[in-house]
Amino acid sequence: MIKYQAVLLLSALLVTACSQAEANQLEPKQLSEIEQRYLQVGNSHSFVYDVSRFDPEATTLSFKLQAYENGERSEEWTQEIYSMHAEEGEGLFSGWEEMIVTIDSPRLYEEEGETAIYEARFMLIEESGSMESSQRMELPNPKDDPFTSIANTTLDFEKEGQNLVVFFNGEEVSSGPAETEEGVAQIIEACEYVFVFRLEWE
């Protein structure tokens, strides 16, 4: 009997732990084919999340570009694209229904000389309206078309942040380096230019 109770208690603890982990993970929203087509018009990479029932402990969220040149962090091009803060007594996404992040590849724009234009957009949507912030960034134009790595689109709020898209020039990597910080570090070390678009929270 005692052994049976111990098994039940262990099972309950495992279920609770899994529930807590899932509560801090934000899965991408399942879109219809028509919604996906509409979202991809003019956008290279789009990430959509239903945040209406998501209540993480984090009180701030930032959408950032981290830029690197020849293995070193470039403060000239690194920038914060958008930042949001929870109101006192409310959750980070209180009142919002959807969060959309889009990142356009430079080849969608006319490239001029030594630079190329990237565009990133952050949106929050509710029933009565929306908030949008967009940023056009003039960055070095790699001699070759940049390779792209897209990370796992599930956001784990147990971590401090997550890469969404990594652009880099150099040899193509067979498996997605954006999946791990170690993979991104290898890309940064090996390539002339690396542009990491990511979300961070605390």
Coordinates of N, CA and C in Angstrom, one line a residue:
M1 N 0.8 -1.2 0.0 CA 0.0 0.0 0.0 C 0.9 1.3 0.0
I2 N 1.9 1.2 0.9 CA 2.8 2.4 0.9 C 3.5 2.6 -0.4
K3 N 4.0 1.4 -1.0 CA 4.6 1.5 -2.3 C 3.7 2.1 -3.4
Y4 N 2.4 1.7 -3.3 CA 1.5 2.2 -4.3 C 1.2 3.7 -4.1
Q5 N 1.2 4.1 -2.9 CA 1.0 5.6 -2.6 C 2.2 6.4 -3.1
A6 N 3.4 5.8 -2.9 CA 4.6 6.4 -3.4 C 4.6 6.6 -4.9
V7 N 4.2 5.6 -5.6 CA 4.1 5.6 -7.0 C 3.1 6.7 -7.5
L8 N 1.9 6.8 -6.8 CA 1.0 7.8 -7.1 C 1.5 9.2 -6.9
L9 N 2.3 9.4 -5.8 CA 2.8 10.7 -5.4 C 3.9 11.1 -6.5
L10 N 4.7 10.1 -6.9 CA 5.7 10.4 -7.9 C 5.1 10.8 -9.2
S11 N 4.0 10.1 -9.6 CA 3.3 10.4 -10.8 C 2.7 11.8 -10.8
A12 N 2.1 12.1 -9.6 CA 1.6 13.5 -9.5 C 2.6 14.6 -9.6
L13 N 3.8 14.3 -9.0 CA 4.9 15.3 -9.1 C 5.4 15.4 -10.5
L14 N 5.5 14.3 -11.2 CA 5.9 14.4 -12.6 C 4.9 15.2 -13.5
V15 N 3.6 14.9 -13.3 CA 2.6 15.6 -14.0 C 2.6 17.1 -13.7
T16 N 2.8 17.5 -12.4 CA 2.9 18.9 -12.0 C 4.1 19.5 -12.7
A17 N 5.3 18.8 -12.7 CA 6.5 19.4 -13.3 C 6.3 19.6 -14.8
C18 N 5.7 18.6 -15.4 CA 5.4 18.8 -16.9 C 4.5 20.0 -17.1
S19 N 3.4 20.1 -16.3 CA 2.5 21.2 -16.5 C 3.1 22.5 -16.3
Q20 N 4.1 22.6 -15.3 CA 4.8 23.9 -15.1 C 5.7 24.2 -16.3
A21 N 6.3 23.2 -16.8 CA 7.2 23.4 -18.0 C 6.4 23.9 -19.2
E22 N 5.2 23.2 -19.4 CA 4.4 23.6 -20.5 C 3.8 25.0 -20.4
A23 N 3.6 25.3 -19.1 CA 3.0 26.7 -18.8 C 4.0 27.8 -19.2
N24 N 5.3 27.5 -19.3 CA 6.3 28.4 -19.6 C 6.8 28.3 -21.1
Q25 N 6.1 27.5 -21.9 CA 6.4 27.3 -23.3 C 5.3 27.8 -24.1
L26 N 5.7 28.7 -25.1 CA 4.7 29.3 -26.0 C 4.9 28.6 -27.4
E27 N 3.9 27.8 -27.8 CA 3.9 27.1 -29.0 C 3.4 28.1 -30.2
P28 N 4.0 27.9 -31.4 CA 3.5 28.7 -32.5 C 2.0 28.4 -32.8
K29 N 1.3 29.4 -33.2 CA -0.2 29.2 -33.5 C -0.3 28.4 -34.8
Q30 N -1.3 27.5 -34.8 CA -1.5 26.7 -36.0 C -2.4 27.6 -37.0
L31 N -1.9 27.8 -38.2 CA -2.6 28.7 -39.1 C -3.1 27.9 -40.3
S32 N -4.2 28.4 -40.8 CA -4.8 27.8 -42.0 C -3.9 28.1 -43.2
E33 N -4.1 27.4 -44.3 CA -3.3 27.6 -45.5 C -3.4 29.0 -46.0
I34 N -4.6 29.5 -46.0 CA -4.9 30.9 -46.4 C -4.2 31.9 -45.5
E35 N -4.2 31.7 -44.2 CA -3.6 32.6 -43.3 C -2.1 32.6 -43.5
Q36 N -1.5 31.4 -43.8 CA -0.1 31.3 -44.0 C 0.3 32.1 -45.3
R37 N -0.5 31.9 -46.3 CA -0.2 32.6 -47.6 C -0.3 34.1 -47.4
Y38 N -1.3 34.6 -46.7 CA -1.4 36.0 -46.4 C -0.3 36.6 -45.6
L39 N 0.2 35.8 -44.6 CA 1.2 36.3 -43.8 C 2.6 36.3 -44.5
Q40 N 2.8 35.4 -45.4 CA 4.0 35.3 -46.1 C 4.2 36.3 -47.3
V41 N 3.1 37.1 -47.6 CA 3.2 38.1 -48.7 C 4.1 39.2 -48.2
G42 N 5.3 39.3 -48.8 CA 6.2 40.4 -48.5 C 7.1 40.0 -47.2
N43 N 6.9 38.9 -46.6 CA 7.7 38.5 -45.5 C 8.4 37.2 -45.7
S44 N 9.7 37.2 -45.4 CA 10.4 35.9 -45.5 C 10.1 34.9 -44.4
H45 N 10.2 35.4 -43.2 CA 10.1 34.6 -42.0 C 9.0 35.2 -41.0
S46 N 8.0 34.4 -40.7 CA 7.0 34.9 -39.8 C 6.7 34.0 -38.7
F47 N 6.5 34.5 -37.5 CA 6.2 33.7 -36.3 C 5.0 34.3 -35.6
V48 N 4.0 33.4 -35.4 CA 2.7 33.8 -34.9 C 2.4 33.0 -33.6
Y49 N 2.0 33.7 -32.5 CA 1.7 33.1 -31.3 C 0.4 33.6 -30.7
D50 N -0.4 32.6 -30.2 CA -1.6 33.0 -29.4 C -1.2 33.2 -28.0
V51 N -1.2 34.5 -27.5 CA -0.8 34.8 -26.2 C -2.0 35.2 -25.3
S52 N -3.2 34.9 -25.7 CA -4.4 35.2 -25.0 C -4.5 34.5 -23.6
R53 N -3.9 33.3 -23.5 CA -4.0 32.6 -22.3 C -2.5 32.3 -21.7
F54 N -1.6 33.0 -22.2 CA -0.2 32.7 -21.8 C 0.2 33.8 -20.8
D55 N 0.6 33.3 -19.6 CA 0.9 34.2 -18.5 C 2.3 33.9 -17.9
P56 N 3.4 34.2 -18.6 CA 4.7 33.8 -18.0 C 5.1 34.7 -16.8
E57 N 6.1 34.3 -16.1 CA 6.6 35.2 -15.0 C 7.4 36.4 -15.5
A58 N 7.9 36.3 -16.7 CA 8.6 37.4 -17.2 C 7.8 38.7 -17.3
T59 N 8.5 39.8 -17.0 CA 7.8 41.1 -17.0 C 8.3 42.0 -18.2
T60 N 9.4 41.6 -18.8 CA 9.8 42.4 -20.0 C 10.2 41.5 -21.1
L61 N 10.0 42.0 -22.4 CA 10.3 41.2 -23.6 C 10.9 42.2 -24.6
S62 N 12.0 41.7 -25.2 CA 12.7 42.6 -26.2 C 13.0 41.8 -27.5
F63 N 12.8 42.5 -28.6 CA 13.1 41.9 -29.9 C 14.4 42.6 -30.4
K64 N 15.4 41.8 -30.6 CA 16.7 42.4 -30.8 C 17.4 41.8 -32.1
L65 N 18.3 42.6 -32.6 CA 19.3 42.2 -33.6 C 20.7 42.2 -33.0
Q66 N 21.3 41.0 -33.0 CA 22.7 41.0 -32.5 C 23.6 40.7 -33.8
A67 N 24.5 41.6 -34.0 CA 25.3 41.6 -35.2 C 26.8 41.3 -34.9
Y68 N 27.4 40.5 -35.7 CA 28.8 40.1 -35.5 C 29.6 40.3 -36.8
E69 N 30.9 40.8 -36.7 CA 31.8 40.9 -37.8 C 33.1 40.2 -37.5
N70 N 33.5 39.2 -38.3 CA 34.7 38.5 -38.1 C 34.9 38.0 -36.6
G71 N 33.8 37.5 -36.1 CA 33.8 36.8 -34.8 C 33.6 37.8 -33.6
E72 N 33.5 39.1 -33.9 CA 33.4 40.0 -32.8 C 32.0 40.7 -32.9
R73 N 31.5 41.0 -31.7 CA 30.2 41.7 -31.6 C 30.3 43.1 -32.2
S74 N 29.4 43.5 -33.0 CA 29.4 44.8 -33.6 C 28.4 45.7 -32.9
E75 N 28.9 46.6 -32.1 CA 28.0 47.6 -31.4 C 27.3 48.5 -32.4
E76 N 28.0 48.7 -33.6 CA 27.5 49.7 -34.6 C 26.1 49.2 -35.1
W77 N 26.0 47.9 -35.3 CA 24.8 47.3 -36.0 C 23.9 46.6 -35.0
T78 N 24.4 46.2 -33.8 CA 23.5 45.6 -32.8 C 22.5 46.6 -32.3
Q79 N 21.2 46.2 -32.2 CA 20.2 47.1 -31.7 C 19.0 46.4 -31.2
E80 N 18.2 47.2 -30.4 CA 17.0 46.7 -29.9 C 15.9 47.2 -30.8
I81 N 15.1 46.3 -31.4 CA 14.1 46.7 -32.3 C 12.8 47.1 -31.6
Y82 N 12.4 46.4 -30.6 CA 11.2 46.7 -29.8 C 11.4 46.1 -28.4
S83 N 10.8 46.8 -27.4 CA 10.8 46.4 -26.0 C 9.4 46.6 -25.4
M84 N 8.9 45.7 -24.6 CA 7.6 45.8 -24.0 C 7.8 45.4 -22.5
H85 N 7.0 46.1 -21.6 CA 7.1 45.9 -20.2 C 5.6 45.7 -19.7
A86 N 5.5 44.7 -18.7 CA 4.2 44.5 -18.1 C 3.8 45.7 -17.2
E87 N 2.5 46.0 -17.3 CA 2.0 47.1 -16.4 C 2.0 46.5 -15.0
E88 N 2.1 47.4 -14.0 CA 2.1 46.9 -12.6 C 0.8 46.2 -12.3
G89 N 0.9 45.0 -11.7 CA -0.3 44.2 -11.4 C -0.8 43.4 -12.5
E90 N -0.2 43.5 -13.7 CA -0.7 42.7 -14.9 C 0.4 41.8 -15.4
G91 N 0.0 40.9 -16.3 CA 0.9 40.0 -16.9 C 1.5 40.6 -18.2
L92 N 2.6 40.0 -18.7 CA 3.3 40.6 -19.9 C 2.4 40.8 -21.1
F93 N 1.5 39.8 -21.3 CA 0.6 39.8 -22.4 C -0.9 40.2 -22.1
S94 N -1.1 40.7 -20.9 CA -2.5 41.0 -20.5 C -3.2 41.9 -21.5
G95 N -4.4 41.5 -22.0 CA -5.1 42.2 -22.9 C -4.8 41.9 -24.4
W96 N -3.8 41.2 -24.7 CA -3.4 40.9 -26.1 C -3.8 39.5 -26.4
E97 N -4.1 39.3 -27.7 CA -4.5 38.0 -28.2 C -3.4 37.3 -29.0
E98 N -2.7 38.0 -29.9 CA -1.7 37.4 -30.7 C -0.4 38.3 -30.7
M99 N 0.7 37.6 -30.9 CA 2.0 38.2 -31.1 C 2.5 37.7 -32.4
I100 N 2.9 38.7 -33.3 CA 3.5 38.3 -34.6 C 4.8 39.0 -34.8
V101 N 5.8 38.2 -35.2 CA 7.2 38.7 -35.4 C 7.5 38.3 -36.9
T102 N 7.9 39.3 -37.7 CA 8.3 39.0 -39.1 C 9.7 39.6 -39.3
I103 N 10.5 38.8 -40.1 CA 11.8 39.2 -40.5 C 12.0 39.0 -42.0
D104 N 12.3 40.1 -42.7 CA 12.5 40.0 -44.1 C 14.0 39.8 -44.5
S105 N 14.2 38.8 -45.4 CA 15.6 38.6 -45.9 C 16.0 39.8 -46.8
P106 N 17.3 40.1 -46.9 CA 17.7 41.3 -47.7 C 17.4 41.1 -49.1
R107 N 17.3 39.9 -49.7 CA 17.2 39.8 -51.1 C 15.8 40.3 -51.6
L108 N 14.9 40.5 -50.6 CA 13.5 41.0 -51.0 C 13.6 42.5 -51.4
Y109 N 14.8 43.2 -51.1 CA 14.9 44.6 -51.4 C 16.1 44.8 -52.4
E110 N 16.0 45.9 -53.1 CA 17.1 46.2 -54.0 C 18.4 46.5 -53.2
E111 N 19.4 45.8 -53.5 CA 20.7 46.0 -52.8 C 21.5 47.1 -53.4
E112 N 22.0 47.9 -52.6 CA 22.8 49.1 -53.1 C 24.2 49.0 -52.6
G113 N 25.1 48.7 -53.5 CA 26.6 48.7 -53.2 C 27.0 47.8 -52.1
E114 N 27.5 48.4 -51.0 CA 28.1 47.6 -49.9 C 27.1 47.3 -48.8
T115 N 25.9 47.7 -49.0 CA 24.9 47.5 -47.9 C 23.6 46.9 -48.5
A116 N 22.8 46.3 -47.6 CA 21.5 45.7 -47.9 C 20.5 46.0 -46.8
I117 N 19.3 46.0 -47.2 CA 18.2 46.4 -46.2 C 17.5 45.2 -45.7
Y118 N 17.5 45.1 -44.3 CA 16.7 44.1 -43.7 C 15.5 44.8 -43.0
E119 N 14.4 44.2 -42.9 CA 13.3 44.8 -42.2 C 12.7 43.8 -41.2
A120 N 12.5 44.3 -39.9 CA 11.9 43.4 -38.9 C 10.6 44.1 -38.3
R121 N 9.7 43.3 -38.0 CA 8.4 43.9 -37.5 C 7.9 43.1 -36.3
F122 N 7.3 43.8 -35.3 CA 6.8 43.2 -34.1 C 5.4 43.7 -34.0
M123 N 4.4 42.8 -33.8 CA 3.0 43.2 -33.7 C 2.3 42.5 -32.5
L124 N 1.5 43.2 -31.8 CA 0.5 42.7 -30.8 C -0.9 43.0 -31.2
I125 N -1.8 42.0 -31.2 CA -3.1 42.2 -31.7 C -4.1 41.9 -30.6
E126 N -5.2 42.7 -30.6 CA -6.3 42.4 -29.7 C -7.6 42.7 -30.5
E127 N -8.7 42.4 -30.0 CA -10.0 42.5 -30.7 C -10.3 43.9 -31.3
S128 N -9.9 44.9 -30.5 CA -10.3 46.2 -30.8 C -9.1 47.0 -31.6
G129 N -8.0 46.4 -31.8 CA -6.9 47.1 -32.4 C -5.6 46.3 -32.3
S130 N -4.5 47.0 -32.7 CA -3.2 46.4 -32.7 C -2.1 47.5 -32.4
M131 N -0.9 46.9 -32.1 CA 0.3 47.8 -31.9 C 1.3 47.2 -32.8
E132 N 2.0 48.0 -33.6 CA 3.0 47.6 -34.5 C 4.3 48.4 -34.4
S133 N 5.4 47.8 -34.4 CA 6.7 48.5 -34.5 C 7.5 47.8 -35.6
S134 N 8.1 48.6 -36.5 CA 8.9 48.0 -37.5 C 10.2 48.8 -37.6
Q135 N 11.2 48.1 -38.1 CA 12.5 48.7 -38.2 C 13.2 48.3 -39.5
R136 N 13.7 49.3 -40.3 CA 14.5 49.0 -41.4 C 15.9 49.2 -41.1
M137 N 16.8 48.2 -41.4 CA 18.2 48.2 -41.0 C 19.1 48.1 -42.2
E138 N 20.0 49.0 -42.3 CA 21.0 49.0 -43.4 C 22.2 48.3 -42.8
L139 N 22.5 47.1 -43.3 CA 23.6 46.3 -42.8 C 24.6 45.9 -43.9
P140 N 25.8 45.5 -43.6 CA 26.7 45.1 -44.6 C 26.2 44.1 -45.6
N141 N 26.5 44.2 -46.8 CA 26.0 43.3 -47.8 C 27.1 42.2 -48.1
P142 N 26.9 41.0 -47.6 CA 27.9 40.0 -47.9 C 28.1 39.8 -49.4
K143 N 29.3 39.4 -49.7 CA 29.6 39.2 -51.2 C 28.7 38.1 -51.8
D144 N 28.4 37.1 -51.0 CA 27.6 36.0 -51.4 C 26.2 36.1 -50.7
D145 N 25.2 35.5 -51.3 CA 23.9 35.5 -50.7 C 24.0 34.8 -49.3
P146 N 23.4 35.4 -48.3 CA 23.5 34.8 -47.0 C 22.7 33.6 -46.8
F147 N 23.3 32.6 -46.0 CA 22.5 31.5 -45.7 C 21.6 31.8 -44.5
T148 N 20.6 31.1 -44.3 CA 19.6 31.4 -43.2 C 19.4 30.1 -42.4
S149 N 19.3 30.3 -41.1 CA 19.0 29.2 -40.2 C 17.8 29.6 -39.3
I150 N 16.8 28.8 -39.3 CA 15.6 29.2 -38.5 C 15.6 28.2 -37.3
A151 N 15.4 28.8 -36.1 CA 15.4 28.1 -34.8 C 14.1 27.4 -34.6
N152 N 14.0 26.6 -33.6 CA 12.8 26.0 -33.1 C 11.8 27.1 -32.7
T153 N 10.6 27.1 -33.2 CA 9.7 28.2 -33.1 C 9.0 28.2 -31.7
T154 N 9.2 27.2 -30.9 CA 8.6 27.2 -29.6 C 9.4 28.0 -28.7
L155 N 8.8 29.0 -28.0 CA 9.5 29.9 -27.1 C 9.5 29.3 -25.7
D156 N 10.7 29.1 -25.1 CA 10.8 28.5 -23.8 C 11.2 29.6 -22.8
F157 N 10.2 30.0 -22.0 CA 10.4 31.1 -21.1 C 11.2 30.7 -19.8
E158 N 11.6 29.4 -19.7 CA 12.5 29.0 -18.7 C 13.9 29.5 -19.0
K159 N 14.1 29.8 -20.3 CA 15.4 30.3 -20.7 C 15.4 31.8 -20.7
E160 N 16.5 32.5 -21.0 CA 16.5 34.0 -21.0 C 16.2 34.6 -22.4
G161 N 16.1 33.7 -23.4 CA 15.8 34.2 -24.7 C 15.9 33.1 -25.7
Q162 N 15.6 33.5 -27.0 CA 15.6 32.5 -28.0 C 15.9 33.2 -29.4
N163 N 16.8 32.5 -30.1 CA 17.0 33.0 -31.5 C 15.9 32.6 -32.4
L164 N 15.5 33.5 -33.3 CA 14.5 33.2 -34.3 C 15.1 32.9 -35.7
V165 N 15.9 33.8 -36.2 CA 16.5 33.6 -37.5 C 17.9 34.1 -37.4
V166 N 18.8 33.3 -38.0 CA 20.2 33.7 -38.1 C 20.6 33.8 -39.6
F167 N 21.1 35.0 -40.0 CA 21.6 35.2 -41.3 C 23.2 35.2 -41.3
F168 N 23.8 34.5 -42.2 CA 25.3 34.4 -42.2 C 25.8 34.2 -43.6
N169 N 27.0 34.6 -43.8 CA 27.7 34.3 -45.1 C 28.8 33.3 -44.8
G170 N 29.0 32.4 -45.8 CA 30.0 31.4 -45.6 C 29.5 30.1 -46.0
E171 N 30.2 29.0 -45.6 CA 29.7 27.7 -46.0 C 28.4 27.3 -45.3
E172 N 27.5 26.7 -46.1 CA 26.2 26.3 -45.6 C 26.4 25.2 -44.5
V173 N 25.6 25.3 -43.5 CA 25.6 24.4 -42.4 C 24.4 23.4 -42.6
S174 N 24.7 22.1 -42.5 CA 23.7 21.1 -42.9 C 22.5 21.1 -41.8
S175 N 22.8 21.2 -40.5 CA 21.8 21.2 -39.5 C 21.7 22.6 -38.9
G176 N 20.4 23.0 -38.5 CA 20.2 24.3 -38.1 C 21.0 24.8 -36.9
P177 N 22.0 25.7 -37.1 CA 22.8 26.2 -36.0 C 22.1 27.1 -35.1
A178 N 20.9 27.6 -35.5 CA 20.2 28.5 -34.6 C 19.5 27.8 -33.4
E179 N 19.5 26.4 -33.6 CA 18.8 25.6 -32.5 C 19.5 25.7 -31.2
T180 N 20.9 25.9 -31.2 CA 21.6 25.9 -29.9 C 22.6 27.1 -29.9
E181 N 22.9 27.6 -28.7 CA 23.8 28.7 -28.6 C 25.2 28.3 -29.1
E182 N 25.5 27.0 -28.9 CA 26.8 26.5 -29.4 C 26.9 26.5 -30.9
G183 N 25.8 26.2 -31.5 CA 25.8 26.2 -33.0 C 26.0 27.6 -33.5
V184 N 25.3 28.6 -32.9 CA 25.4 30.0 -33.3 C 26.8 30.5 -33.1
A185 N 27.4 30.1 -31.9 CA 28.8 30.5 -31.6 C 29.8 30.0 -32.7
Q186 N 29.5 28.8 -33.2 CA 30.4 28.2 -34.3 C 30.3 29.1 -35.6
I187 N 29.0 29.5 -35.9 CA 28.8 30.3 -37.1 C 29.5 31.6 -36.9
I188 N 29.3 32.2 -35.7 CA 30.0 33.5 -35.5 C 31.5 33.5 -35.7
E189 N 32.1 32.4 -35.2 CA 33.5 32.2 -35.3 C 34.0 32.0 -36.8
A190 N 33.1 31.3 -37.6 CA 33.5 30.9 -38.9 C 33.2 31.9 -40.0
C191 N 32.3 32.8 -39.8 CA 31.8 33.7 -40.8 C 32.1 35.1 -40.7
E192 N 32.2 35.8 -41.8 CA 32.6 37.3 -41.7 C 31.4 38.1 -41.1
Y193 N 30.2 37.9 -41.6 CA 29.1 38.6 -41.0 C 28.0 37.6 -40.5
V194 N 27.5 37.9 -39.3 CA 26.4 37.1 -38.8 C 25.4 38.0 -38.1
F195 N 24.1 37.9 -38.5 CA 23.0 38.7 -38.0 C 22.0 37.8 -37.3
V196 N 21.8 37.9 -36.0 CA 21.0 37.1 -35.2 C 19.8 37.9 -34.7
F197 N 18.6 37.5 -35.2 CA 17.3 38.1 -34.7 C 16.8 37.2 -33.6
R198 N 16.5 37.8 -32.4 CA 16.1 37.0 -31.3 C 15.2 37.8 -30.4
L199 N 14.4 37.0 -29.6 CA 13.6 37.5 -28.5 C 14.3 37.2 -27.2
E200 N 14.3 38.2 -26.3 CA 14.8 38.0 -24.9 C 13.8 38.5 -23.9
W201 N 13.8 37.9 -22.7 CA 12.8 38.2 -21.7 C 13.4 38.0 -20.3
E202 N 12.8 38.7 -19.3 CA 13.2 38.5 -18.0 C 12.1 39.0 -17.0

